[in-house]
Amino acid sequence: CVYAAGCSFPGRRYITLRRCGRINRQKIEVAIPTPRKPLHSLERTRGSPTTSGQFKRFQWRAEVRRAPLAAEATRIMMANCFMIFHVLVLASIIRVYPVEAEASSVISGGSAAAATAATAAATAPSAEKTAQVLEKPFDNAEEKVKELESILHYIKNNNHPRQCSDLLRAGQRNDGIYTIYHNKAPQGQDVYCNMKADGGGWTVIQRRGQFKNRVFHFYRNWTEYANGFGDPSQEYWIGNEALNAMTSGKRDMTLRIVLRNTTSDKVSIYYSKFRVSNAAKMYQLEMGNFIGPQGWDAMRHADGQKFSTYDQDNDVSTYNCAEQYRGAWWYSDCHACNPNGLNLNGYHESYGDGIEWSIREHTGKLYYYSYPYMEMMIRPARLLEGKEKDLKFFANQ
């Protein structure tokens, strides 16, 4: 025999089922929604006789059967409400692009309108995708909610400038320090943007100069070069992690190098492709074609090499090139340029350990010359389409 004893709590009722006979000590509790009738008003009916001769039971089975159906209906209703909420939020984001407030704090000296334009461009693909999602039939509410959440996540992570070229497209035209966002710096990283040279949009990744820093300012370990160091407005290295994040996408990046001597004479050198791999591959370098004055392709030896520091020797030489020449670079065996060497500011007596860039016709002489000023910067290669002739002109200026 089976008989039930009911007890109620706010918003829920519990029924305790007890079995008679040999297993009368077993106790089962089932939580069900509140029945339409209170338990004490449920009618008692006679049922099949049991071993103990008792004929007691409650008509509660119908209520128990309704419980799963009620739970399923509640789940579907909640999912639909949740989806409608996300649709409304997404629609407001797509129509309004609410980034003016944060643009003023993100961009140093920039205009909020320019940042809004960049955000609108980044959000346009997601708006089209959202329209496609909303046109689908509402057969599976939970799946549609997840898809809309992924679109919201995409918008959130693409409404910030990822490099200086994004700021250029947004209307920025002034050189200075800006904040960019990439997957290795989701909270933002301050960099120096060159918006004047050769059309602008250059993200400066390295600068050497006379800023009263110590001679050994760039003689640092593997971790420091991975994370970056220095002041973006003075001498600094953007960091190998940032280089990997900015150059490992589908589009190629172009490298521009500017060298200047004590009399302010300068030369500009370009490489059509500049790509840095991740830490697992020791930030291995991949380079494209050289564009510049004849004989100045001193960085060609770095192509395909792994990055080395004095505490992480990854070059192909029998000795540690970074330790020998007091720098950190994509050394081979060992170098024809040493941009991160000692800041010796002009001619010096030590061999090849300054900010050195050899010229083919004057290799021996320039191993004893440290450039007082040097900059390295990158931007998307597509901005250079059809400009190779112009770059050759700029390289000679």
Steps between C-alpha positions, in 0.01 A plus 500: 500500500605861449380791702605868496552765764520860378675804646512848347758779490478843334478447124551121515333187634667175593340159494654218702428159358511208740475140397336244724598142552861390493648830380294734711816675629588641154428869464483694173449876467380655175480877443210598277339831404211619715190301398186679399338353811655489847611159611246475777215542248613224267247220492570159631406212273508131534767312310626149455534300818853453631673235710408684817140547398520881496320702231648844548638722229480862385414629156832678469638311199352742252670788679837320487456440129443871448829594675743417212272676251489810719878500543553468122257783431676719756841424345382591149336819624818605684714430192270708280507791746879477522527501121270800460709690757821429307337601171398836647848562643665400174269720296582799719873436458477467123287812457675731743865377518542632858877553502529879521548496876782246502666631186599823670677311777661244270646729235757751616417837350256341252141571413211281609342531156805342337490207740128461432571469129753225566252319723223527243727341241587216738135446598354496147580132431339397829185699414462304177554174685241599761242564229562153361454347845174684564357393164527133593190327642478490879511123527782472750496793742808395698715461186394844380587655837851350485550629146394851597730489803794417271414804286493721810840361600635579151376860520649548846845383386508692172400852597854608595795595275736204463781702344575853386364440150154455656534843657611644167186367332298649787633847420805539725778703339724601791813319615494393864429231756177306452348193664449194283342163584606155381468144629821528704387830657118487540516782756693720258862588427647847449695536176638785293323559168669673208218659301715717272767289325404348165126527554504423873343215693835364626520323837849565640641173637851620591675832553859583585622851574675735737263525796760487780451128549792280595710341227379149598131599496413235237723223635214306661382144555253280315197584715549875469522478122192278494291748702655823374661787689577871490302818433309516167591867465871424543706179477283189511434150369134412445551135601523172309158390624347814351693448176361149474145622564524780245676312219359146518164573339389433144627832368869570463670789677765724346809607695649849472842583648635853537869564575635845583852623573628792708446747215134399464564325168263206481414200287175300488498126434195280435425128509175396332427233761576475872360211702599377849395155624402412857713421806485125434689564174738746671341797317644386169513776236362489146580786263404612150668698226739786567415850374768763548841628391732247345730329747290575811329159532683421825201331662481222242711273722226513767238339275399160638699543822377459857523781753796490740593673824800456726303249711330323205747406225304399187743605226691265269844617611734295718489778760227724644467792259277701735758476776791565265349814344305626803157495343192291418396417146425241235867412477631245252880468502504771627371825342525776242281725715456536875207740563469404868869532579674746733415867454855619429391810303740515206842348439641266764791262549315177585401274211138463383326558834339838433177593320658374181372475142755391246511625143633254246765737367611611848449193720823517697474871571143490633566219746657779706214747458191516724206691353379775737140459388298208366132409466318185391128511417236278338164534326278281277666420168189573297555871562811468281322361194626681192742714703826313443635780281398760757671300775824494304474878489430524874787262574744747351369796701 
